[in-house]
CSV table of N, CA and C in Angstrom, one decimal:
chain,number,residue,atom,x,y,z
K,1,LYS,N,123.6,191.8,52.3
K,1,LYS,CA,124.0,191.9,53.7
K,1,LYS,C,122.9,191.3,54.7
K,2,MET,N,121.7,191.7,54.4
K,2,MET,CA,120.6,191.2,55.2
K,2,MET,C,120.5,189.7,55.1
K,3,LEU,N,120.7,189.1,53.9
K,3,LEU,CA,120.6,187.7,53.7
K,3,LEU,C,121.7,187.0,54.5
K,4,VAL,N,122.9,187.5,54.6
K,4,VAL,CA,124.0,186.9,55.4
K,4,VAL,C,123.6,186.9,56.9
K,5,GLN,N,123.0,188.0,57.3
K,5,GLN,CA,122.6,188.1,58.7
K,5,GLN,C,121.5,187.1,59.1
K,6,LEU,N,120.6,186.9,58.1
K,6,LEU,CA,119.5,185.9,58.3
K,6,LEU,C,120.0,184.5,58.2
K,7,LEU,N,120.8,184.2,57.3
K,7,LEU,CA,121.2,182.8,57.1
K,7,LEU,C,122.3,182.3,58.0
K,8,LEU,N,123.2,183.2,58.4
K,8,LEU,CA,124.4,182.7,59.2
K,8,LEU,C,124.0,182.0,60.5
K,9,PRO,N,123.0,182.5,61.3
K,9,PRO,CA,122.6,181.8,62.5
K,9,PRO,C,122.1,180.4,62.2
K,10,PHE,N,121.4,180.2,61.1
K,10,PHE,CA,120.9,178.9,60.7
K,10,PHE,C,122.0,177.9,60.3
K,11,LEU,N,123.0,178.5,59.7
K,11,LEU,CA,124.2,177.7,59.3
K,11,LEU,C,124.9,177.2,60.6
K,12,LEU,N,125.1,178.1,61.5
K,12,LEU,CA,125.8,177.8,62.8
K,12,LEU,C,125.0,176.8,63.5
K,13,LEU,N,123.6,176.9,63.5
K,13,LEU,CA,122.8,175.9,64.2
K,13,LEU,C,122.9,174.5,63.5
K,14,HIS,N,123.0,174.5,62.2
K,14,HIS,CA,123.1,173.3,61.5
K,14,HIS,C,124.5,172.6,61.8
K,15,LEU,N,125.5,173.4,62.0
K,15,LEU,CA,126.8,172.9,62.4
K,15,LEU,C,126.7,172.2,63.7
K,16,CYS,N,126.0,172.8,64.6
K,16,CYS,CA,125.9,172.3,66.0
K,16,CYS,C,125.1,171.0,66.0
K,17,LEU,N,124.2,170.8,65.1
K,17,LEU,CA,123.3,169.7,65.1
K,17,LEU,C,123.8,168.5,64.3
K,18,CYS,N,124.9,168.7,63.6
K,18,CYS,CA,125.4,167.7,62.7
K,18,CYS,C,125.9,166.5,63.5
K,19,ASP,N,125.4,165.3,63.1
K,19,ASP,CA,125.8,164.1,63.8
K,19,ASP,C,127.2,163.6,63.4
K,20,ASP,N,127.6,164.0,62.2
K,20,ASP,CA,128.9,163.5,61.7
K,20,ASP,C,130.0,164.4,62.0
K,21,LEU,N,129.8,165.4,62.8
K,21,LEU,CA,130.9,166.4,63.0
K,21,LEU,C,131.9,165.8,64.0
K,22,ASP,N,133.1,165.7,63.6
K,22,ASP,CA,134.2,165.2,64.4
K,22,ASP,C,135.0,166.3,65.0
K,23,TYR,N,134.5,166.8,66.1
K,23,TYR,CA,135.0,168.0,66.7
K,23,TYR,C,136.2,167.7,67.7
K,24,LYS,N,137.3,168.4,67.5
K,24,LYS,CA,138.4,168.3,68.4
K,24,LYS,C,138.9,169.7,68.7
K,25,LEU,N,139.2,169.9,70.0
K,25,LEU,CA,139.8,171.2,70.3
K,25,LEU,C,141.2,171.3,69.8
K,26,LEU,N,141.5,172.2,68.9
K,26,LEU,CA,142.7,172.3,68.2
K,26,LEU,C,143.6,173.4,68.9
K,27,PRO,N,144.9,173.0,69.3
K,27,PRO,CA,145.8,174.0,69.8
K,27,PRO,C,146.3,174.9,68.6
K,28,TYR,N,147.1,175.9,69.0
K,28,TYR,CA,147.5,176.9,68.1
K,28,TYR,C,148.1,176.4,66.8
K,29,HIS,N,149.1,175.5,66.9
K,29,HIS,CA,149.8,175.0,65.7
K,29,HIS,C,148.9,174.2,64.8
K,30,SER,N,148.0,173.4,65.5
K,30,SER,CA,147.0,172.6,64.7
K,30,SER,C,146.1,173.5,64.0
K,31,LEU,N,145.6,174.6,64.6
K,31,LEU,CA,144.7,175.6,63.9
K,31,LEU,C,145.4,176.2,62.7
K,32,THR,N,146.7,176.6,62.9
K,32,THR,CA,147.4,177.2,61.8
K,32,THR,C,147.5,176.2,60.7
K,33,ASN,N,147.9,175.0,60.9
K,33,ASN,CA,147.9,173.9,59.9
K,33,ASN,C,146.6,173.7,59.3
K,34,PHE,N,145.5,173.7,60.1
K,34,PHE,CA,144.1,173.5,59.6
K,34,PHE,C,143.8,174.5,58.6
K,35,PHE,N,144.0,175.8,58.9
K,35,PHE,CA,143.7,176.9,57.9
K,35,PHE,C,144.6,176.8,56.7
K,36,HIS,N,145.8,176.5,56.8
K,36,HIS,CA,146.7,176.4,55.6
K,36,HIS,C,146.3,175.2,54.8
K,37,ASN,N,145.8,174.1,55.4
K,37,ASN,CA,145.3,173.0,54.6
K,37,ASN,C,144.0,173.4,53.9
K,38,LEU,N,143.1,174.1,54.5
K,38,LEU,CA,141.9,174.6,53.8
K,38,LEU,C,142.3,175.5,52.6
K,39,SER,N,143.3,176.3,52.8
K,39,SER,CA,143.8,177.2,51.7
K,39,SER,C,144.4,176.3,50.6
K,40,ASP,N,145.1,175.3,50.9
K,40,ASP,CA,145.6,174.4,49.9
K,40,ASP,C,144.5,173.6,49.1
K,41,HIS,N,143.5,173.2,49.8
K,41,HIS,CA,142.4,172.5,49.2
K,41,HIS,C,141.3,173.3,48.5
K,42,PHE,N,141.2,174.6,48.9
K,42,PHE,CA,140.2,175.5,48.3
K,42,PHE,C,140.8,176.8,47.9
K,43,PRO,N,141.8,176.8,47.0
K,43,PRO,CA,142.6,178.1,46.7
K,43,PRO,C,141.8,179.2,46.1
K,44,ASN,N,140.6,178.8,45.5
K,44,ASN,CA,139.8,179.9,44.9
K,44,ASN,C,138.8,180.4,45.8
K,45,LEU,N,138.7,179.8,47.0
K,45,LEU,CA,137.7,180.2,48.0
K,45,LEU,C,138.2,180.8,49.3
K,46,ILE,N,139.4,180.6,49.6
K,46,ILE,CA,139.9,181.1,50.9
K,46,ILE,C,141.3,181.6,50.7
K,47,LYS,N,141.6,182.7,51.4
K,47,LYS,CA,142.9,183.3,51.4
K,47,LYS,C,143.3,183.5,52.9
K,48,VAL,N,144.4,182.9,53.3
K,48,VAL,CA,144.9,183.0,54.7
K,48,VAL,C,146.1,183.9,54.7
K,49,GLU,N,146.1,185.0,55.5
K,49,GLU,CA,147.2,186.0,55.6
K,49,GLU,C,147.5,186.3,57.0
K,50,SER,N,148.7,186.7,57.2
K,50,SER,CA,149.1,187.2,58.5
K,50,SER,C,148.7,188.6,58.7
K,51,VAL,N,148.1,189.0,59.8
K,51,VAL,CA,147.8,190.4,60.0
K,51,VAL,C,149.0,191.2,60.2
K,52,HIS,N,150.1,190.6,60.6
K,52,HIS,CA,151.3,191.3,60.9
K,52,HIS,C,151.9,191.8,59.5
K,53,SER,N,151.8,190.9,58.5
K,53,SER,CA,152.3,191.3,57.2
K,53,SER,C,151.4,192.3,56.5
K,54,LYS,N,150.1,191.9,56.5
K,54,LYS,CA,149.1,192.7,55.8
K,54,LYS,C,148.9,194.1,56.3
K,55,TYR,N,148.8,194.2,57.7
K,55,TYR,CA,148.5,195.5,58.3
K,55,TYR,C,149.6,196.1,59.2
K,56,SER,N,150.7,195.5,59.1
K,56,SER,CA,151.9,195.9,60.0
K,56,SER,C,151.5,195.9,61.5
K,57,VAL,N,150.7,194.9,61.9
K,57,VAL,CA,150.4,194.8,63.3
K,57,VAL,C,151.6,194.2,64.0
K,58,PRO,N,152.1,194.8,65.1
K,58,PRO,CA,153.2,194.2,65.8
K,58,PRO,C,152.8,192.9,66.5
K,59,PHE,N,153.8,192.0,66.7
K,59,PHE,CA,153.6,190.8,67.5
K,59,PHE,C,153.4,191.2,68.9
K,60,GLN,N,152.6,190.4,69.6
K,60,GLN,CA,152.4,190.6,71.1
K,60,GLN,C,153.6,189.9,71.8
K,61,SER,N,153.6,190.0,73.1
K,61,SER,CA,154.7,189.5,73.9
K,61,SER,C,154.7,188.0,74.1
K,62,GLY,N,153.5,187.4,73.9
K,62,GLY,CA,153.4,185.9,74.1
K,62,GLY,C,154.1,185.1,73.1
K,63,ARG,N,154.4,183.9,73.4
K,63,ARG,CA,155.1,183.0,72.5
K,63,ARG,C,154.2,181.7,72.2
K,64,CYS,N,154.3,181.2,71.0
K,64,CYS,CA,153.6,180.0,70.6
K,64,CYS,C,154.7,179.0,70.3
K,65,GLY,N,155.1,178.2,71.3
K,65,GLY,CA,156.2,177.3,71.1
K,65,GLY,C,157.5,178.1,71.1
K,66,ASN,N,158.3,178.0,70.1
K,66,ASN,CA,159.6,178.7,70.0
K,66,ASN,C,159.5,180.0,69.1
K,67,SER,N,158.3,180.3,68.7
K,67,SER,CA,158.2,181.5,67.8
K,67,SER,C,157.1,182.4,68.3
K,68,ASN,N,157.0,183.6,67.6
K,68,ASN,CA,155.9,184.5,67.9
K,68,ASN,C,154.6,183.9,67.5
K,69,CYS,N,153.5,184.3,68.2
K,69,CYS,CA,152.2,183.9,67.9
K,69,CYS,C,151.7,184.8,66.7
K,70,THR,N,151.6,184.2,65.6
K,70,THR,CA,151.1,184.9,64.4
K,70,THR,C,149.6,184.9,64.4
K,71,ILE,N,149.0,186.1,64.2
K,71,ILE,CA,147.5,186.2,64.1
K,71,ILE,C,147.2,186.2,62.6
K,72,TYR,N,146.3,185.3,62.3
K,72,TYR,CA,145.9,185.1,60.9
K,72,TYR,C,144.5,185.6,60.6
K,73,LEU,N,144.3,186.0,59.4
K,73,LEU,CA,143.1,186.5,58.8
K,73,LEU,C,142.7,185.6,57.7
K,74,ALA,N,141.5,185.0,57.7
K,74,ALA,CA,141.0,184.2,56.6
K,74,ALA,C,139.9,184.9,55.9
K,75,THR,N,140.1,185.1,54.6
K,75,THR,CA,139.0,185.7,53.8
K,75,THR,C,138.4,184.6,53.0
K,76,ILE,N,137.1,184.5,53.1
K,76,ILE,CA,136.4,183.4,52.3
K,76,ILE,C,135.4,184.1,51.3
K,77,THR,N,135.6,183.9,50.0
K,77,THR,CA,134.8,184.4,49.0
K,77,THR,C,135.1,183.6,47.7
K,78,ASP,N,134.4,183.8,46.7
K,78,ASP,CA,134.7,183.2,45.4
K,78,ASP,C,135.6,184.1,44.6
K,79,PHE,N,136.9,183.9,44.9
K,79,PHE,CA,137.9,184.8,44.2
K,79,PHE,C,138.0,184.6,42.7
K,80,ALA,N,137.7,183.4,42.2
K,80,ALA,CA,137.8,183.1,40.8
K,80,ALA,C,136.7,183.8,40.0
K,81,HIS,N,135.5,183.9,40.5
K,81,HIS,CA,134.4,184.3,39.6
K,81,HIS,C,133.8,185.7,40.0
K,82,SER,N,133.9,186.1,41.2
K,82,SER,CA,133.2,187.3,41.6
K,82,SER,C,134.2,188.5,41.7
K,83,LYS,N,134.0,189.5,40.8
K,83,LYS,CA,134.8,190.7,40.8
K,83,LYS,C,134.1,191.9,41.3
K,84,LYS,N,132.8,191.8,41.4
K,84,LYS,CA,132.0,193.0,41.9
K,84,LYS,C,132.1,193.1,43.4
K,85,PRO,N,132.0,194.3,43.9
K,85,PRO,CA,132.0,194.5,45.4
K,85,PRO,C,130.9,193.7,46.1
K,86,LYS,N,131.2,193.2,47.2
K,86,LYS,CA,130.2,192.4,48.0
K,86,LYS,C,130.2,192.9,49.4
K,87,PRO,N,129.1,192.7,50.1
K,87,PRO,CA,129.1,193.1,51.6
K,87,PRO,C,130.1,192.2,52.3
K,88,LYS,N,130.7,192.8,53.3
K,88,LYS,CA,131.7,192.1,54.1
K,88,LYS,C,131.1,191.8,55.5
K,89,VAL,N,131.4,190.6,56.0
K,89,VAL,CA,131.0,190.2,57.4
K,89,VAL,C,132.3,189.8,58.1
K,90,TYR,N,132.5,190.4,59.3
K,90,TYR,CA,133.7,190.1,60.1
K,90,TYR,C,133.2,189.2,61.2
K,91,LEU,N,133.8,188.0,61.3
K,91,LEU,CA,133.6,187.0,62.4
K,91,LEU,C,134.9,186.9,63.1
K,92,SER,N,134.8,187.1,64.4
K,92,SER,CA,136.0,187.0,65.2
K,92,SER,C,136.1,185.7,66.0
K,93,GLY,N,137.3,185.1,66.0
K,93,GLY,CA,137.5,183.9,66.8
K,93,GLY,C,138.5,184.2,67.8
K,94,ASN,N,138.6,185.4,68.3
K,94,ASN,CA,139.6,185.8,69.3
K,94,ASN,C,139.4,185.0,70.6
K,95,LEU,N,140.5,184.8,71.3
K,95,LEU,CA,140.5,184.2,72.6
K,95,LEU,C,140.1,185.2,73.6
K,96,HIS,N,139.4,184.8,74.7
K,96,HIS,CA,139.0,185.7,75.7
K,96,HIS,C,139.2,185.0,77.0
K,97,GLY,N,140.3,185.4,77.8
K,97,GLY,CA,140.6,184.8,79.0
K,97,GLY,C,141.1,183.3,78.7
K,98,ASP,N,140.4,182.4,79.4
K,98,ASP,CA,140.8,181.0,79.2
K,98,ASP,C,139.8,180.3,78.3
K,99,GLU,N,138.9,181.1,77.6
K,99,GLU,CA,137.9,180.5,76.7
K,99,GLU,C,138.6,180.3,75.3
K,100,ARG,N,138.9,179.0,75.0
K,100,ARG,CA,139.6,178.7,73.8
K,100,ARG,C,138.8,178.2,72.7
K,101,LEU,N,137.5,178.4,72.8
K,101,LEU,CA,136.6,177.9,71.8
K,101,LEU,C,136.5,178.7,70.5
K,102,GLY,N,136.7,180.1,70.6
K,102,GLY,CA,136.5,181.0,69.5
K,102,GLY,C,137.2,180.6,68.3
K,103,PRO,N,138.6,180.4,68.3
K,103,PRO,CA,139.3,180.0,67.1
K,103,PRO,C,138.9,178.7,66.5
K,104,ASN,N,138.5,177.8,67.4
K,104,ASN,CA,138.0,176.5,66.9
K,104,ASN,C,136.7,176.6,66.2
K,105,VAL,N,135.8,177.4,66.7
K,105,VAL,CA,134.5,177.6,66.0
K,105,VAL,C,134.7,178.2,64.7
K,106,MET,N,135.6,179.2,64.6
K,106,MET,CA,135.8,179.8,63.3
K,106,MET,C,136.5,178.8,62.3
K,107,ALA,N,137.3,177.9,62.8
K,107,ALA,CA,138.0,176.9,61.9
K,107,ALA,C,136.9,176.0,61.4
K,108,TYR,N,136.1,175.5,62.2
K,108,TYR,CA,135.0,174.5,61.7
K,108,TYR,C,134.0,175.2,60.9
K,109,LEU,N,133.7,176.5,61.2
K,109,LEU,CA,132.7,177.2,60.3
K,109,LEU,C,133.4,177.4,58.9
K,110,ALA,N,134.6,177.8,58.9
K,110,ALA,CA,135.3,178.0,57.6
K,110,ALA,C,135.3,176.7,56.8
K,111,GLU,N,135.6,175.6,57.5
K,111,GLU,CA,135.6,174.2,56.8
K,111,GLU,C,134.2,173.9,56.3
K,112,TYR,N,133.2,174.2,57.1
K,112,TYR,CA,131.8,173.9,56.6
K,112,TYR,C,131.5,174.8,55.4
K,113,LEU,N,131.8,176.0,55.4
K,113,LEU,CA,131.4,176.9,54.3
K,113,LEU,C,132.2,176.5,53.1
K,114,LEU,N,133.4,176.2,53.2
K,114,LEU,CA,134.2,175.8,52.0
K,114,LEU,C,133.8,174.5,51.4
K,115,GLU,N,133.5,173.5,52.3
K,115,GLU,CA,133.1,172.2,51.8
K,115,GLU,C,131.7,172.2,51.2
K,116,ASN,N,130.9,173.1,51.6
K,116,ASN,CA,129.5,173.2,51.1
K,116,ASN,C,129.3,174.3,50.1
K,117,ALA,N,130.3,175.0,49.7
K,117,ALA,CA,130.1,176.2,48.8
K,117,ALA,C,129.6,175.7,47.4
K,118,ASN,N,129.9,174.5,47.0
K,118,ASN,CA,129.4,174.1,45.7
K,118,ASN,C,128.3,173.0,45.8
K,119,ARG,N,127.8,172.7,47.1
K,119,ARG,CA,126.8,171.7,47.3
K,119,ARG,C,125.5,172.3,47.8
K,120,ASP,N,125.6,173.4,48.5
K,120,ASP,CA,124.4,174.0,49.2
K,120,ASP,C,124.2,175.4,48.6
K,121,GLU,N,123.1,175.7,48.0
K,121,GLU,CA,122.8,177.0,47.4
K,121,GLU,C,122.8,178.1,48.4
K,122,ASN,N,122.4,177.8,49.7
K,122,ASN,CA,122.4,178.9,50.7
K,122,ASN,C,123.8,179.3,51.1
K,123,VAL,N,124.7,178.3,51.2
K,123,VAL,CA,126.1,178.6,51.5
K,123,VAL,C,126.7,179.3,50.3
K,124,ALA,N,126.5,178.8,49.1
K,124,ALA,CA,127.0,179.5,47.9
K,124,ALA,C,126.6,181.0,47.8
K,125,ARG,N,125.4,181.3,48.2
K,125,ARG,CA,124.9,182.6,48.2
K,125,ARG,C,125.7,183.5,49.1
K,126,LEU,N,126.2,183.0,50.2
K,126,LEU,CA,126.9,183.8,51.2
K,126,LEU,C,128.2,184.2,50.6
């Protein structure tokens, strides 16, 4: 747990300093597709679930296009190889007022962690 707390700020800083990062502000449906695409490409490392199904959380009154706004939970771990209990870290990408950056930061962080899980030993250790 301490290792995660120490390494995570450095990973976030690295993300911010990457020259090759193609950042785009993603609207709701693009974020949903983004996470489902990550799940398709890294099925052993990420699981994307609706909190409404998993925890019986009711839908809020807002709409996302023609449907309810589904709140998703993404769990990133090595599902294929690790069976022993591990420390858990909760990172929230919730919206706050008109600040739309949170969900996008979580999306790009998830992408970074998944793409580097087999290339960077510090990421793999997380």
